[in-house]
PDB file of C-alpha atoms in Angstrom:
ATOM      1  CA  MET U   1     -18.152 126.835  73.227  1.00 49.00           C
ATOM      2  CA  PRO U   2     -19.815 123.776  71.867  1.00 54.00           C
ATOM      3  CA  ASP U   3     -17.838 120.616  72.073  1.00 56.00           C
ATOM      4  CA  ARG U   4     -17.087 119.882  68.382  1.00 58.00           C
ATOM      5  CA  SER U   5     -15.464 116.529  69.227  1.00 57.00           C
ATOM      6  CA  ALA U   6     -18.879 115.291  70.176  1.00 60.00           C
ATOM      7  CA  SER U   7     -20.391 113.043  67.446  1.00 66.00           C
ATOM      8  CA  PRO U   8     -23.863 113.730  66.291  1.00 68.00           C
ATOM      9  CA  PRO U   9     -26.650 111.531  67.759  1.00 72.00           C
ATOM     10  CA  ARG U  10     -27.133 108.316  65.786  1.00 76.00           C
ATOM     11  CA  PRO U  11     -30.638 107.702  64.338  1.00 75.00           C
ATOM     12  CA  ALA U  12     -32.680 105.066  66.384  1.00 77.00           C
ATOM     13  CA  PRO U  13     -33.510 101.760  64.433  1.00 79.00           C
ATOM     14  CA  ALA U  14     -37.065 102.629  64.330  1.00 78.00           C
ATOM     15  CA  ASP U  15     -36.410 105.996  62.567  1.00 84.00           C
ATOM     16  CA  VAL U  16     -34.180 104.235  60.046  1.00 87.00           C
ATOM     17  CA  LEU U  17     -36.896 101.771  59.403  1.00 84.00           C
ATOM     18  CA  THR U  18     -39.505 104.575  59.014  1.00 88.00           C
ATOM     19  CA  ASP U  19     -37.218 106.104  56.491  1.00 93.00           C
ATOM     20  CA  LEU U  20     -36.750 102.935  54.445  1.00 91.00           C
ATOM     21  CA  ARG U  21     -40.592 102.461  54.343  1.00 93.00           C
ATOM     22  CA  SER U  22     -40.944 106.033  53.156  1.00 95.00           C
ATOM     23  CA  ILE U  23     -38.594 105.377  50.298  1.00 96.00           C
ATOM     24  CA  ASP U  24     -40.156 102.024  49.584  1.00 97.00           C
ATOM     25  CA  GLY U  25     -43.532 103.560  49.402  1.00 96.00           C
ATOM     26  CA  ALA U  26     -42.379 106.397  47.185  1.00 97.00           C
ATOM     27  CA  LEU U  27     -40.821 103.897  44.650  1.00 97.00           C
ATOM     28  CA  TYR U  28     -43.910 101.944  44.442  1.00 98.00           C
ATOM     29  CA  ALA U  29     -45.869 105.156  43.792  1.00 97.00           C
ATOM     30  CA  ALA U  30     -43.415 106.154  41.084  1.00 97.00           C
ATOM     31  CA  VAL U  31     -43.949 102.931  39.299  1.00 97.00           C
ATOM     32  CA  ALA U  32     -47.589 103.134  39.736  1.00 97.00           C
ATOM     33  CA  ALA U  33     -47.593 106.726  38.213  1.00 96.00           C
ATOM     34  CA  THR U  34     -45.518 105.906  35.344  1.00 96.00           C
ATOM     35  CA  PRO U  35     -47.564 105.171  32.194  1.00 96.00           C
ATOM     36  CA  THR U  36     -46.328 102.051  30.363  1.00 96.00           C
ATOM     37  CA  PRO U  37     -49.245 100.852  28.150  1.00 95.00           C
ATOM     38  CA  ALA U  38     -46.818  98.843  25.988  1.00 95.00           C
ATOM     39  CA  LEU U  39     -45.677  96.866  28.945  1.00 96.00           C
ATOM     40  CA  ASP U  40     -48.693  96.430  30.980  1.00 97.00           C
ATOM     41  CA  SER U  41     -50.157  93.414  29.443  1.00 96.00           C
ATOM     42  CA  ALA U  42     -46.854  91.549  29.072  1.00 97.00           C
ATOM     43  CA  LEU U  43     -45.803  92.067  32.748  1.00 98.00           C
ATOM     44  CA  ARG U  44     -49.367  91.037  33.871  1.00 98.00           C
ATOM     45  CA  ARG U  45     -49.102  87.831  32.040  1.00 97.00           C
ATOM     46  CA  LEU U  46     -45.479  87.170  33.151  1.00 98.00           C
ATOM     47  CA  SER U  47     -46.629  87.718  36.811  1.00 98.00           C
ATOM     48  CA  ARG U  48     -49.514  85.298  36.470  1.00 97.00           C
ATOM     49  CA  ALA U  49     -47.267  82.764  34.601  1.00 97.00           C
ATOM     50  CA  ALA U  50     -44.877  82.872  37.740  1.00 97.00           C
ATOM     51  CA  ASP U  51     -47.583  81.812  40.116  1.00 97.00           C
ATOM     52  CA  ARG U  52     -46.496  78.568  41.910  1.00 95.00           C
ATOM     53  CA  SER U  53     -43.174  78.640  40.137  1.00 97.00           C
ATOM     54  CA  LYS U  54     -44.789  77.332  36.882  1.00 97.00           C
ATOM     55  CA  ILE U  55     -42.130  78.962  34.683  1.00 98.00           C
ATOM     56  CA  SER U  56     -39.214  77.559  36.701  1.00 98.00           C
ATOM     57  CA  LEU U  57     -40.649  74.126  37.074  1.00 98.00           C
ATOM     58  CA  ALA U  58     -41.369  73.999  33.182  1.00 98.00           C
ATOM     59  CA  VAL U  59     -37.682  74.869  32.536  1.00 98.00           C
ATOM     60  CA  ALA U  60     -36.639  72.326  35.064  1.00 98.00           C
ATOM     61  CA  ALA U  61     -38.748  69.670  33.277  1.00 98.00           C
ATOM     62  CA  GLY U  62     -37.025  70.430  30.041  1.00 98.00           C
ATOM     63  CA  LEU U  63     -33.479  70.374  31.583  1.00 98.00           C
ATOM     64  CA  ALA U  64     -34.259  66.963  33.361  1.00 97.00           C
ATOM     65  CA  LEU U  65     -34.737  65.306  29.977  1.00 97.00           C
ATOM     66  CA  LEU U  66     -31.098  65.893  29.137  1.00 96.00           C
ATOM     67  CA  PRO U  67     -28.392  63.920  30.791  1.00 95.00           C
ATOM     68  CA  GLY U  68     -25.367  65.118  32.690  1.00 94.00           C
ATOM     69  CA  ARG U  69     -25.068  68.769  33.782  1.00 94.00           C
ATOM     70  CA  PRO U  70     -28.565  69.851  32.758  1.00 97.00           C
ATOM     71  CA  ARG U  71     -30.113  67.285  34.903  1.00 96.00           C
ATOM     72  CA  GLN U  72     -27.968  68.274  37.782  1.00 95.00           C
ATOM     73  CA  ALA U  73     -29.015  71.951  37.193  1.00 97.00           C
ATOM     74  CA  ALA U  74     -32.709  70.941  37.168  1.00 97.00           C
ATOM     75  CA  ALA U  75     -32.326  69.133  40.448  1.00 96.00           C
ATOM     76  CA  ALA U  76     -30.536  72.128  42.029  1.00 97.00           C
ATOM     77  CA  GLY U  77     -33.036  74.596  40.679  1.00 98.00           C
ATOM     78  CA  VAL U  78     -36.177  72.603  42.044  1.00 98.00           C
ATOM     79  CA  THR U  79     -34.474  72.146  45.477  1.00 98.00           C
ATOM     80  CA  ALA U  80     -33.739  75.927  45.533  1.00 98.00           C
ATOM     81  CA  VAL U  81     -37.379  76.771  44.674  1.00 98.00           C
ATOM     82  CA  ALA U  82     -38.688  74.463  47.495  1.00 98.00           C
ATOM     83  CA  LEU U  83     -36.408  75.978  49.914  1.00 98.00           C
ATOM     84  CA  ALA U  84     -37.215  79.555  48.958  1.00 98.00           C
ATOM     85  CA  SER U  85     -40.965  78.811  48.736  1.00 97.00           C
ATOM     86  CA  VAL U  86     -40.938  77.225  52.167  1.00 96.00           C
ATOM     87  CA  THR U  87     -38.876  79.841  53.802  1.00 97.00           C
ATOM     88  CA  ALA U  88     -40.777  82.859  52.361  1.00 97.00           C
ATOM     89  CA  ASN U  89     -44.341  81.606  52.849  1.00 92.00           C
ATOM     90  CA  LEU U  90     -44.070  79.632  56.030  1.00 90.00           C
ATOM     91  CA  PHE U  91     -41.620  81.835  57.796  1.00 92.00           C
ATOM     92  CA  GLY U  92     -40.920  85.123  56.318  1.00 93.00           C
ATOM     93  CA  LYS U  93     -44.480  86.229  55.680  1.00 94.00           C
ATOM     94  CA  ARG U  94     -45.791  84.874  58.985  1.00 91.00           C
ATOM     95  CA  VAL U  95     -43.051  86.761  61.070  1.00 93.00           C
ATOM     96  CA  VAL U  96     -43.356  90.088  59.302  1.00 91.00           C
ATOM     97  CA  HIS U  97     -47.007  90.448  58.578  1.00 91.00           C
ATOM     98  CA  ARG U  98     -46.534  93.371  56.186  1.00 95.00           C
ATOM     99  CA  ARG U  99     -49.779  94.466  54.511  1.00 95.00           C
ATOM    100  CA  ARG U 100     -50.125  94.423  50.786  1.00 97.00           C
ATOM    101  CA  PRO U 101     -49.930  97.720  49.039  1.00 97.00           C
ATOM    102  CA  ASP U 102     -53.115  99.776  48.515  1.00 96.00           C
ATOM    103  CA  ARG U 103     -53.344  99.769  44.724  1.00 95.00           C
ATOM    104  CA  GLU U 104     -56.511 102.021  44.707  1.00 94.00           C
ATOM    105  CA  GLN U 105     -54.699 104.763  46.568  1.00 95.00           C
ATOM    106  CA  ALA U 106     -51.639 104.390  44.325  1.00 95.00           C
ATOM    107  CA  ARG U 107     -54.018 104.436  41.352  1.00 95.00           C
ATOM    108  CA  VAL U 108     -52.415 101.306  39.696  1.00 96.00           C
ATOM    109  CA  THR U 109     -54.178 101.076  36.396  1.00 95.00           C
ATOM    110  CA  VAL U 110     -56.522  98.176  36.016  1.00 95.00           C
ATOM    111  CA  ALA U 111     -54.633  97.001  32.808  1.00 94.00           C
ATOM    112  CA  ARG U 112     -51.749  96.140  35.044  1.00 96.00           C
ATOM    113  CA  GLN U 113     -53.592  94.304  37.890  1.00 96.00           C
ATOM    114  CA  VAL U 114     -53.503  90.592  38.887  1.00 97.00           C
ATOM    115  CA  PRO U 115     -55.382  89.179  41.667  1.00 96.00           C
ATOM    116  CA  MET U 116     -54.292  90.630  45.043  1.00 97.00           C
ATOM    117  CA  PRO U 117     -52.856  87.672  47.124  1.00 96.00           C
ATOM    118  CA  GLU U 118     -54.374  87.141  50.548  1.00 94.00           C
ATOM    119  CA  SER U 119     -51.012  86.186  52.216  1.00 95.00           C
ATOM    120  CA  ALA U 120     -48.639  88.992  53.767  1.00 96.00           C
ATOM    121  CA  SER U 121     -46.442  91.236  51.390  1.00 97.00           C
ATOM    122  CA  PHE U 122     -43.038  90.456  52.818  1.00 97.00           C
ATOM    123  CA  PRO U 123     -41.022  89.056  51.279  1.00 97.00           C
ATOM    124  CA  SER U 124     -42.038  88.397  47.522  1.00 98.00           C
ATOM    125  CA  GLY U 125     -42.391  84.630  47.269  1.00 98.00           C
ATOM    126  CA  HIS U 126     -42.385  84.903  43.400  1.00 98.00           C
ATOM    127  CA  THR U 127     -39.023  86.687  43.382  1.00 98.00           C
ATOM    128  CA  ALA U 128     -37.663  84.410  46.006  1.00 98.00           C
ATOM    129  CA  SER U 129     -38.353  81.418  43.954  1.00 98.00           C
ATOM    130  CA  ALA U 130     -37.408  82.766  40.552  1.00 98.00           C
ATOM    131  CA  THR U 131     -34.218  84.122  41.958  1.00 98.00           C
ATOM    132  CA  ALA U 132     -33.280  80.909  43.778  1.00 98.00           C
ATOM    133  CA  PHE U 133     -33.920  78.813  40.597  1.00 98.00           C
ATOM    134  CA  ALA U 134     -32.040  81.027  38.284  1.00 98.00           C
ATOM    135  CA  THR U 135     -28.934  81.192  40.635  1.00 98.00           C
ATOM    136  CA  ALA U 136     -28.877  77.515  41.289  1.00 98.00           C
ATOM    137  CA  VAL U 137     -29.287  76.503  37.705  1.00 98.00           C
ATOM    138  CA  GLY U 138     -26.841  79.143  36.597  1.00 97.00           C
ATOM    139  CA  VAL U 139     -24.041  77.885  38.790  1.00 97.00           C
ATOM    140  CA  VAL U 140     -24.441  74.379  37.500  1.00 96.00           C
ATOM    141  CA  LEU U 141     -25.221  75.447  33.931  1.00 97.00           C
ATOM    142  CA  PRO U 142     -23.375  78.776  33.477  1.00 97.00           C
ATOM    143  CA  GLN U 143     -24.975  79.241  29.850  1.00 97.00           C
ATOM    144  CA  ALA U 144     -28.297  79.564  31.457  1.00 97.00           C
ATOM    145  CA  ALA U 145     -27.392  82.092  34.023  1.00 98.00           C
ATOM    146  CA  VAL U 146     -27.973  85.206  32.022  1.00 98.00           C
ATOM    147  CA  PRO U 147     -31.397  84.418  30.519  1.00 98.00           C
ATOM    148  CA  LEU U 148     -32.646  82.916  33.752  1.00 98.00           C
ATOM    149  CA  GLY U 149     -31.153  85.769  35.720  1.00 98.00           C
ATOM    150  CA  ALA U 150     -32.984  88.312  33.514  1.00 98.00           C
ATOM    151  CA  LEU U 151     -36.171  86.313  33.807  1.00 98.00           C
ATOM    152  CA  ALA U 152     -35.877  86.412  37.567  1.00 98.00           C
ATOM    153  CA  VAL U 153     -35.427  90.274  37.482  1.00 98.00           C
ATOM    154  CA  ALA U 154     -38.449  90.744  35.133  1.00 98.00           C
ATOM    155  CA  VAL U 155     -40.572  88.428  37.532  1.00 98.00           C
ATOM    156  CA  GLY U 156     -39.473  90.650  40.486  1.00 98.00           C
ATOM    157  CA  TYR U 157     -40.348  93.810  38.783  1.00 98.00           C
ATOM    158  CA  SER U 158     -43.523  92.498  37.517  1.00 98.00           C
ATOM    159  CA  ARG U 159     -44.801  92.115  40.969  1.00 98.00           C
ATOM    160  CA  VAL U 160     -44.223  95.741  41.744  1.00 98.00           C
ATOM    161  CA  HIS U 161     -45.626  96.858  38.413  1.00 98.00           C
ATOM    162  CA  THR U 162     -48.787  94.725  38.927  1.00 98.00           C
ATOM    163  CA  GLY U 163     -49.130  96.493  42.303  1.00 98.00           C
ATOM    164  CA  VAL U 164     -49.064  93.459  44.638  1.00 98.00           C
ATOM    165  CA  HIS U 165     -45.671  94.169  46.149  1.00 98.00           C
ATOM    166  CA  TYR U 166     -43.410  96.870  47.372  1.00 98.00           C
ATOM    167  CA  PRO U 167     -39.908  97.036  45.944  1.00 98.00           C
ATOM    168  CA  GLY U 168     -38.500  96.160  49.402  1.00 97.00           C
ATOM    169  CA  ASP U 169     -40.539  93.094  49.282  1.00 98.00           C
ATOM    170  CA  VAL U 170     -38.913  92.143  45.946  1.00 98.00           C
ATOM    171  CA  ALA U 171     -35.399  93.094  47.087  1.00 98.00           C
ATOM    172  CA  ALA U 172     -35.903  90.769  50.289  1.00 97.00           C
ATOM    173  CA  GLY U 173     -37.194  88.025  48.211  1.00 98.00           C
ATOM    174  CA  ALA U 174     -34.028  88.325  45.959  1.00 98.00           C
ATOM    175  CA  VAL U 175     -31.823  88.033  48.886  1.00 98.00           C
ATOM    176  CA  LEU U 176     -33.819  85.013  50.242  1.00 98.00           C
ATOM    177  CA  GLY U 177     -33.542  83.412  46.887  1.00 98.00           C
ATOM    178  CA  LEU U 178     -29.759  83.762  46.669  1.00 98.00           C
ATOM    179  CA  ALA U 179     -29.519  82.032  50.238  1.00 98.00           C
ATOM    180  CA  SER U 180     -31.980  79.253  49.146  1.00 98.00           C
ATOM    181  CA  ALA U 181     -29.787  78.690  45.997  1.00 98.00           C
ATOM    182  CA  ALA U 182     -26.689  78.370  48.075  1.00 97.00           C
ATOM    183  CA  ALA U 183     -28.282  75.878  50.495  1.00 97.00           C
ATOM    184  CA  ALA U 184     -29.708  73.922  47.431  1.00 97.00           C
ATOM    185  CA  LEU U 185     -26.412  73.737  45.801  1.00 96.00           C
ATOM    186  CA  ALA U 186     -24.826  72.507  49.005  1.00 94.00           C
ATOM    187  CA  ILE U 187     -27.577  69.601  49.273  1.00 91.00           C
ATOM    188  CA  VAL U 188     -27.380  68.571  45.662  1.00 87.00           C
ATOM    189  CA  ARG U 189     -23.708  68.494  45.268  1.00 78.00           C
ATOM    190  CA  ALA U 190     -23.093  66.657  48.627  1.00 62.00           C
ATOM    191  CA  PRO U 191     -24.126  63.280  47.185  1.00 58.00           C
ATOM    192  CA  LEU U 192     -22.258  63.917  44.006  1.00 53.00           C
ATOM    193  CA  ARG U 193     -19.034  64.399  45.778  1.00 52.00           C
ATOM    194  CA  HIS U 194     -19.644  61.247  47.862  1.00 47.00           C
ATOM    195  CA  THR U 195     -20.286  59.244  44.723  1.00 47.00           C
ATOM    196  CA  GLY U 196     -17.221  60.914  42.930  1.00 49.00           C
ATOM    197  CA  THR U 197     -19.189  62.037  40.049  1.00 49.00           C
TER     198      THR U 197
END
């Protein structure tokens, strides 16, 4: 008789990674295959506007004009963006070396497309920076958390919608952004504690 107490074999890490990549590719293909003509232009513009964290830096510049917590939020946000950008682009992309998606094979409509970056796909630097900024600013200035968080989600999705990232790249970018925000808050708040403000 078979030994019913024996546990089923555990999947190898390589098999799990293969399955996750399959899911990631299927999600990317599903987004590419879903017609959204009313959103294509807006998401393409949003994706371009988020290049080099232009949106976040513009918001930070506005906050920096106001004294007190808004200025502290701006400092935390800019620090978080810097950490996220360095970590994603100088470390993450160079370690993983994931290829960008094949937009032609997935038939991503031209109306959605932005220029395909030459850097590696994993993680999404746009998402990492937007998430880092939204989280850091939102902690210091809670009233900004919801609008900036929604903007970060939209930026992340726009990178999949325009065909330049897999959903997994965006998810990893979001996690990296959260970690960068936590580090930035620790850096910015340390001098404030020492000065008693």
